[in-house]
Amino acid sequence: EVHLVESGGGLVQPGGSLRLSCAASGFTFSGYVMHWVRQAPGKGLEYVSAISSNGGSTYYGNSVKGRFIISRDNSKNTLYLQMGSLRAEDMALYYCARDRLGNNYGYPDYWGQGTLVTVSS
Amino acid sequence: DIQMTQSPSSLSASVGDRVTITCQASQDIDKYLNWYQQRPGKAPKLLIYDASNLETGVPSRFSGSGSGTDFTFTISSLQPGDFATYYCQQYADVPQYSFGQGTKLYI
């Protein structure tokens, strides 16, 4: 069974940094594109970032480009999101998700339960 | 970037009703559209992929149709657990994904 568990969320001041992690199990992590999607309180889903199965290709949504870095450690079955220069509008529940198509960019199918990032002074 | 316009933003319905949600893409996305359900406090769940294909284990009262720029999601007979928020998502321009703004379905 696919299992994704996010961690690392918390309270951070504007301009600060935070690193999120997503521990994966139940599938061959190194064979799948992975995603980060966020949801601000009471708002809709916003696409954040994606990374290829070997980590060689990454993508960022316009609102986080230049501030966030996605990475992965296939030996640890873990996905990361390094967030910097955090703003109030980055406050959200951050979900990691596995891609349906494995090595190719497809779309999220399995999602974790999310980790909450609060940006406030 | 491809913009997804979903309507309505909210919808009041009753158990047993048939409901329809629409999603319009700002450009041709062929069949590359998904529908997700998000119950309160839960992660999104994939219901429909490639515009009209039912995800394994999803009840047949859920269906999707459309191609190009106009898409429809239908629940044929609402059940209590269906009251949730539904999102469309395009993946024609991977990895530049985008979601619709969501439709909250409530009693």
mmCIF file of C-alpha atoms in Angstrom:
data_model
loop_
_atom_site.group_PDB
_atom_site.id
_atom_site.type_symbol
_atom_site.label_atom_id
_atom_site.label_comp_id
_atom_site.label_asym_id
_atom_site.label_seq_id
_atom_site.Cartn_x
_atom_site.Cartn_y
_atom_site.Cartn_z
ATOM 1 C CA GLU A 1 0.000 0.000 0.000
ATOM 2 C CA VAL A 2 1.315 3.423 -0.967
ATOM 3 C CA HIS A 3 2.057 5.544 2.081
ATOM 4 C CA LEU A 4 3.267 9.134 2.114
ATOM 5 C CA VAL A 5 3.988 10.970 5.350
ATOM 6 C CA GLU A 6 4.913 14.624 5.341
ATOM 7 C CA SER A 7 6.770 16.327 8.184
ATOM 8 C CA GLY A 8 8.707 19.463 8.948
ATOM 9 C CA GLY A 9 5.928 22.005 8.976
ATOM 10 C CA GLY A 10 5.631 24.585 11.701
ATOM 11 C CA LEU A 11 5.689 28.257 12.547
ATOM 12 C CA VAL A 12 8.260 30.404 10.794
ATOM 13 C CA GLN A 13 8.750 34.152 10.590
ATOM 14 C CA PRO A 14 8.418 36.025 7.314
ATOM 15 C CA GLY A 15 11.693 35.809 5.445
ATOM 16 C CA GLY A 16 12.601 32.575 7.190
ATOM 17 C CA SER A 17 13.310 29.082 5.902
ATOM 18 C CA LEU A 18 11.888 25.640 6.456
ATOM 19 C CA ARG A 19 12.516 22.183 5.044
ATOM 20 C CA LEU A 20 9.676 19.777 4.500
ATOM 21 C CA SER A 21 10.140 16.041 4.156
ATOM 22 C CA CYS A 22 7.952 13.321 2.742
ATOM 23 C CA ALA A 23 8.701 9.721 3.670
ATOM 24 C CA ALA A 24 7.460 7.241 1.100
ATOM 25 C CA SER A 25 6.730 3.545 1.416
ATOM 26 C CA GLY A 26 4.784 0.806 -0.320
ATOM 27 C CA PHE A 27 6.210 1.410 -3.786
ATOM 28 C CA THR A 28 9.554 1.745 -5.580
ATOM 29 C CA PHE A 29 10.203 5.390 -4.781
ATOM 30 C CA SER A 30 13.096 5.744 -7.222
ATOM 31 C CA GLY A 31 10.797 4.882 -10.114
ATOM 32 C CA TYR A 32 8.336 7.727 -9.698
ATOM 33 C CA VAL A 33 8.046 11.428 -10.334
ATOM 34 C CA MET A 34 6.972 13.186 -7.120
ATOM 35 C CA HIS A 35 4.994 16.349 -6.509
ATOM 36 C CA TRP A 36 4.325 19.029 -3.908
ATOM 37 C CA VAL A 37 0.906 20.702 -3.873
ATOM 38 C CA ARG A 38 -0.290 23.218 -1.290
ATOM 39 C CA GLN A 39 -3.566 24.516 0.031
ATOM 40 C CA ALA A 40 -3.908 27.781 1.902
ATOM 41 C CA PRO A 41 -6.484 27.784 4.718
ATOM 42 C CA GLY A 42 -9.963 27.718 3.205
ATOM 43 C CA LYS A 43 -8.602 27.958 -0.333
ATOM 44 C CA GLY A 44 -8.108 25.710 -3.331
ATOM 45 C CA LEU A 45 -5.222 23.537 -4.473
ATOM 46 C CA GLU A 46 -2.102 25.176 -5.858
ATOM 47 C CA TYR A 47 0.630 23.304 -7.658
ATOM 48 C CA VAL A 48 4.073 23.923 -6.135
ATOM 49 C CA SER A 49 6.772 21.675 -7.569
ATOM 50 C CA ALA A 50 7.695 18.411 -9.234
ATOM 51 C CA ILE A 51 10.860 16.331 -9.539
ATOM 52 C CA SER A 52 11.773 13.541 -11.894
ATOM 53 C CA SER A 53 12.400 10.039 -10.640
ATOM 54 C CA ASN A 54 16.199 10.441 -10.625
ATOM 55 C CA GLY A 55 16.126 14.036 -9.419
ATOM 56 C CA GLY A 56 17.654 15.361 -12.599
ATOM 57 C CA SER A 57 14.667 17.444 -13.649
ATOM 58 C CA THR A 58 12.662 19.838 -11.494
ATOM 59 C CA TYR A 59 9.728 22.191 -11.983
ATOM 60 C CA TYR A 60 8.376 25.072 -9.915
ATOM 61 C CA GLY A 61 5.172 27.031 -9.957
ATOM 62 C CA ASN A 62 5.598 30.737 -10.643
ATOM 63 C CA SER A 63 4.749 31.749 -7.079
ATOM 64 C CA VAL A 64 7.647 29.784 -5.560
ATOM 65 C CA LYS A 65 10.251 29.887 -8.321
ATOM 66 C CA GLY A 66 13.613 31.072 -7.047
ATOM 67 C CA ARG A 67 12.645 30.591 -3.389
ATOM 68 C CA PHE A 68 11.882 26.867 -3.058
ATOM 69 C CA ILE A 69 14.034 23.877 -3.966
ATOM 70 C CA ILE A 70 12.701 20.379 -4.448
ATOM 71 C CA SER A 71 15.001 17.398 -4.020
ATOM 72 C CA ARG A 72 14.911 13.722 -3.229
ATOM 73 C CA ASP A 73 17.058 11.018 -1.698
ATOM 74 C CA ASN A 74 16.158 7.758 -3.367
ATOM 75 C CA SER A 75 18.335 5.817 -0.939
ATOM 76 C CA LYS A 76 16.128 7.072 1.895
ATOM 77 C CA ASN A 77 12.817 7.025 -0.002
ATOM 78 C CA THR A 78 12.351 10.654 0.937
ATOM 79 C CA LEU A 79 11.208 13.773 -0.893
ATOM 80 C CA TYR A 80 12.147 17.258 0.306
ATOM 81 C CA LEU A 81 11.057 20.824 -0.178
ATOM 82 C CA GLN A 82 13.469 23.498 0.984
ATOM 83 C CA MET A 83 11.505 26.711 1.381
ATOM 84 C CA GLY A 84 13.207 30.089 1.680
ATOM 85 C CA SER A 85 12.255 33.769 1.825
ATOM 86 C CA LEU A 86 8.901 32.695 3.183
ATOM 87 C CA ARG A 87 5.960 35.046 2.872
ATOM 88 C CA ALA A 88 2.551 35.197 4.493
ATOM 89 C CA GLU A 89 1.035 33.855 1.286
ATOM 90 C CA ASP A 90 3.127 30.675 1.589
ATOM 91 C CA MET A 91 1.139 29.680 4.656
ATOM 92 C CA ALA A 92 -0.632 26.480 3.695
ATOM 93 C CA LEU A 93 -0.999 22.765 4.132
ATOM 94 C CA TYR A 94 1.683 21.168 1.970
ATOM 95 C CA TYR A 95 0.933 17.802 0.405
ATOM 96 C CA CYS A 96 3.370 15.477 -1.259
ATOM 97 C CA ALA A 97 2.000 13.198 -3.937
ATOM 98 C CA ARG A 98 3.189 10.380 -6.125
ATOM 99 C CA ASP A 99 2.829 10.517 -9.887
ATOM 100 C CA ARG A 100 0.627 8.008 -11.682
ATOM 101 C CA LEU A 101 2.993 7.469 -14.599
ATOM 102 C CA GLY A 102 6.178 6.537 -12.814
ATOM 103 C CA ASN A 103 9.228 7.868 -14.622
ATOM 104 C CA ASN A 104 7.269 10.261 -16.815
ATOM 105 C CA TYR A 105 5.442 13.392 -15.733
ATOM 106 C CA GLY A 106 1.794 12.466 -15.446
ATOM 107 C CA TYR A 107 -0.384 13.570 -12.559
ATOM 108 C CA PRO A 108 -0.680 12.987 -8.802
ATOM 109 C CA ASP A 109 -2.542 9.867 -7.771
ATOM 110 C CA TYR A 110 -1.642 9.059 -4.161
ATOM 111 C CA TRP A 111 -1.394 11.939 -1.683
ATOM 112 C CA GLY A 112 -0.090 12.258 1.862
ATOM 113 C CA GLN A 113 -2.082 13.939 4.620
ATOM 114 C CA GLY A 114 -0.069 17.134 4.514
ATOM 115 C CA THR A 115 2.077 19.223 6.836
ATOM 116 C CA LEU A 116 1.070 22.716 7.884
ATOM 117 C CA VAL A 117 3.337 25.693 7.364
ATOM 118 C CA THR A 118 2.450 28.864 9.244
ATOM 119 C CA VAL A 119 4.227 32.094 8.357
ATOM 120 C CA SER A 120 3.789 34.751 10.969
ATOM 121 C CA SER A 121 5.784 37.121 13.136
ATOM 122 C CA ASP B 1 0.070 28.908 -18.588
ATOM 123 C CA ILE B 2 -3.204 27.044 -18.998
ATOM 124 C CA GLN B 3 -6.007 28.434 -16.866
ATOM 125 C CA MET B 4 -8.830 26.234 -15.633
ATOM 126 C CA THR B 5 -12.226 27.778 -14.962
ATOM 127 C CA GLN B 6 -14.525 25.628 -12.880
ATOM 128 C CA SER B 7 -18.187 26.270 -12.205
ATOM 129 C CA PRO B 8 -20.134 26.632 -10.118
ATOM 130 C CA SER B 9 -17.942 27.543 -7.152
ATOM 131 C CA SER B 10 -20.543 26.080 -4.805
ATOM 132 C CA LEU B 11 -23.612 23.957 -5.226
ATOM 133 C CA SER B 12 -26.432 23.035 -2.904
ATOM 134 C CA ALA B 13 -27.993 19.624 -3.462
ATOM 135 C CA SER B 14 -29.772 16.766 -1.715
ATOM 136 C CA VAL B 15 -29.155 13.061 -1.389
ATOM 137 C CA GLY B 16 -30.304 11.377 -4.581
ATOM 138 C CA ASP B 17 -29.830 14.447 -6.771
ATOM 139 C CA ARG B 18 -27.933 14.435 -10.022
ATOM 140 C CA VAL B 19 -25.269 17.135 -10.094
ATOM 141 C CA THR B 20 -22.968 18.416 -12.798
ATOM 142 C CA ILE B 21 -19.804 20.491 -12.544
ATOM 143 C CA THR B 22 -18.049 22.012 -15.512
ATOM 144 C CA CYS B 23 -14.440 22.876 -16.159
ATOM 145 C CA GLN B 24 -13.157 24.962 -19.041
ATOM 146 C CA ALA B 25 -9.536 25.174 -20.140
ATOM 147 C CA SER B 26 -8.037 28.333 -21.600
ATOM 148 C CA GLN B 27 -6.643 26.281 -24.472
ATOM 149 C CA ASP B 28 -7.016 22.824 -25.965
ATOM 150 C CA ILE B 29 -5.904 20.162 -23.480
ATOM 151 C CA ASP B 30 -7.206 17.156 -25.414
ATOM 152 C CA LYS B 31 -8.273 14.564 -22.822
ATOM 153 C CA TYR B 32 -5.663 15.478 -20.193
ATOM 154 C CA LEU B 33 -7.966 16.356 -17.356
ATOM 155 C CA ASN B 34 -8.548 14.800 -13.949
ATOM 156 C CA TRP B 35 -11.199 15.202 -11.262
ATOM 157 C CA TYR B 36 -10.357 15.011 -7.556
ATOM 158 C CA GLN B 37 -12.588 14.843 -4.512
ATOM 159 C CA GLN B 38 -11.524 16.444 -1.248
ATOM 160 C CA ARG B 39 -13.524 15.752 1.874
ATOM 161 C CA PRO B 40 -13.069 18.171 4.802
ATOM 162 C CA GLY B 41 -9.757 17.647 6.566
ATOM 163 C CA LYS B 42 -8.647 15.021 4.073
ATOM 164 C CA ALA B 43 -6.220 14.841 1.184
ATOM 165 C CA PRO B 44 -7.528 14.979 -2.377
ATOM 166 C CA LYS B 45 -8.571 11.696 -3.916
ATOM 167 C CA LEU B 46 -8.354 10.960 -7.622
ATOM 168 C CA LEU B 47 -11.755 10.017 -9.045
ATOM 169 C CA ILE B 48 -11.529 10.458 -12.816
ATOM 170 C CA TYR B 49 -8.452 10.522 -15.049
ATOM 171 C CA ASP B 50 -8.060 11.258 -18.752
ATOM 172 C CA ALA B 51 -11.384 13.108 -18.655
ATOM 173 C CA SER B 52 -13.609 10.056 -18.521
ATOM 174 C CA ASN B 53 -11.824 7.105 -16.943
ATOM 175 C CA LEU B 54 -13.010 5.999 -13.530
ATOM 176 C CA GLU B 55 -10.258 5.345 -11.011
ATOM 177 C CA THR B 56 -10.220 1.824 -9.613
ATOM 178 C CA GLY B 57 -12.577 1.471 -6.673
ATOM 179 C CA VAL B 58 -14.535 4.644 -7.400
ATOM 180 C CA PRO B 59 -18.315 4.105 -7.598
ATOM 181 C CA SER B 60 -19.908 4.217 -11.018
ATOM 182 C CA ARG B 61 -22.235 7.057 -10.035
ATOM 183 C CA PHE B 62 -19.248 9.298 -10.761
ATOM 184 C CA SER B 63 -18.512 10.062 -14.389
ATOM 185 C CA GLY B 64 -16.645 12.524 -16.557
ATOM 186 C CA SER B 65 -16.766 13.614 -20.155
ATOM 187 C CA GLY B 66 -15.359 16.129 -22.581
ATOM 188 C CA SER B 67 -12.255 16.909 -24.560
ATOM 189 C CA GLY B 68 -10.474 19.943 -25.895
ATOM 190 C CA THR B 69 -11.520 22.846 -23.702
ATOM 191 C CA ASP B 70 -14.840 21.829 -22.165
ATOM 192 C CA PHE B 71 -15.320 19.128 -19.572
ATOM 193 C CA THR B 72 -18.108 17.869 -17.354
ATOM 194 C CA PHE B 73 -18.156 15.919 -14.104
ATOM 195 C CA THR B 74 -21.380 14.263 -12.999
ATOM 196 C CA ILE B 75 -22.601 12.469 -9.905
ATOM 197 C CA SER B 76 -25.716 10.575 -10.930
ATOM 198 C CA SER B 77 -27.263 10.089 -7.504
ATOM 199 C CA LEU B 78 -25.694 11.918 -4.579
ATOM 200 C CA GLN B 79 -24.804 9.930 -1.500
ATOM 201 C CA PRO B 80 -24.062 11.437 1.928
ATOM 202 C CA GLY B 81 -20.308 10.902 1.573
ATOM 203 C CA ASP B 82 -20.240 12.829 -1.698
ATOM 204 C CA PHE B 83 -20.639 16.192 -0.039
ATOM 205 C CA ALA B 84 -17.137 17.504 -0.543
ATOM 206 C CA THR B 85 -15.126 19.850 -2.720
ATOM 207 C CA TYR B 86 -14.277 18.782 -6.262
ATOM 208 C CA TYR B 87 -11.350 20.014 -8.348
ATOM 209 C CA CYS B 88 -10.460 19.620 -11.983
ATOM 210 C CA GLN B 89 -6.795 19.531 -12.952
ATOM 211 C CA GLN B 90 -5.118 19.698 -16.335
ATOM 212 C CA TYR B 91 -1.897 17.908 -17.200
ATOM 213 C CA ALA B 92 -1.652 18.646 -20.903
ATOM 214 C CA ASP B 93 1.270 20.961 -20.357
ATOM 215 C CA VAL B 94 3.301 18.901 -17.901
ATOM 216 C CA PRO B 95 4.860 19.754 -15.634
ATOM 217 C CA GLN B 96 2.989 23.078 -15.691
ATOM 218 C CA TYR B 97 -0.040 21.669 -13.930
ATOM 219 C CA SER B 98 -3.020 23.757 -12.909
ATOM 220 C CA PHE B 99 -6.195 23.202 -10.926
ATOM 221 C CA GLY B 100 -9.636 24.665 -11.169
ATOM 222 C CA GLN B 101 -10.710 26.780 -8.214
ATOM 223 C CA GLY B 102 -12.928 24.020 -6.828
ATOM 224 C CA THR B 103 -16.634 23.360 -6.401
ATOM 225 C CA LYS B 104 -17.970 22.933 -2.898
ATOM 226 C CA LEU B 105 -20.926 20.580 -2.851
ATOM 227 C CA TYR B 106 -23.087 20.959 0.237
ATOM 228 C CA ILE B 107 -26.509 20.058 1.484
#
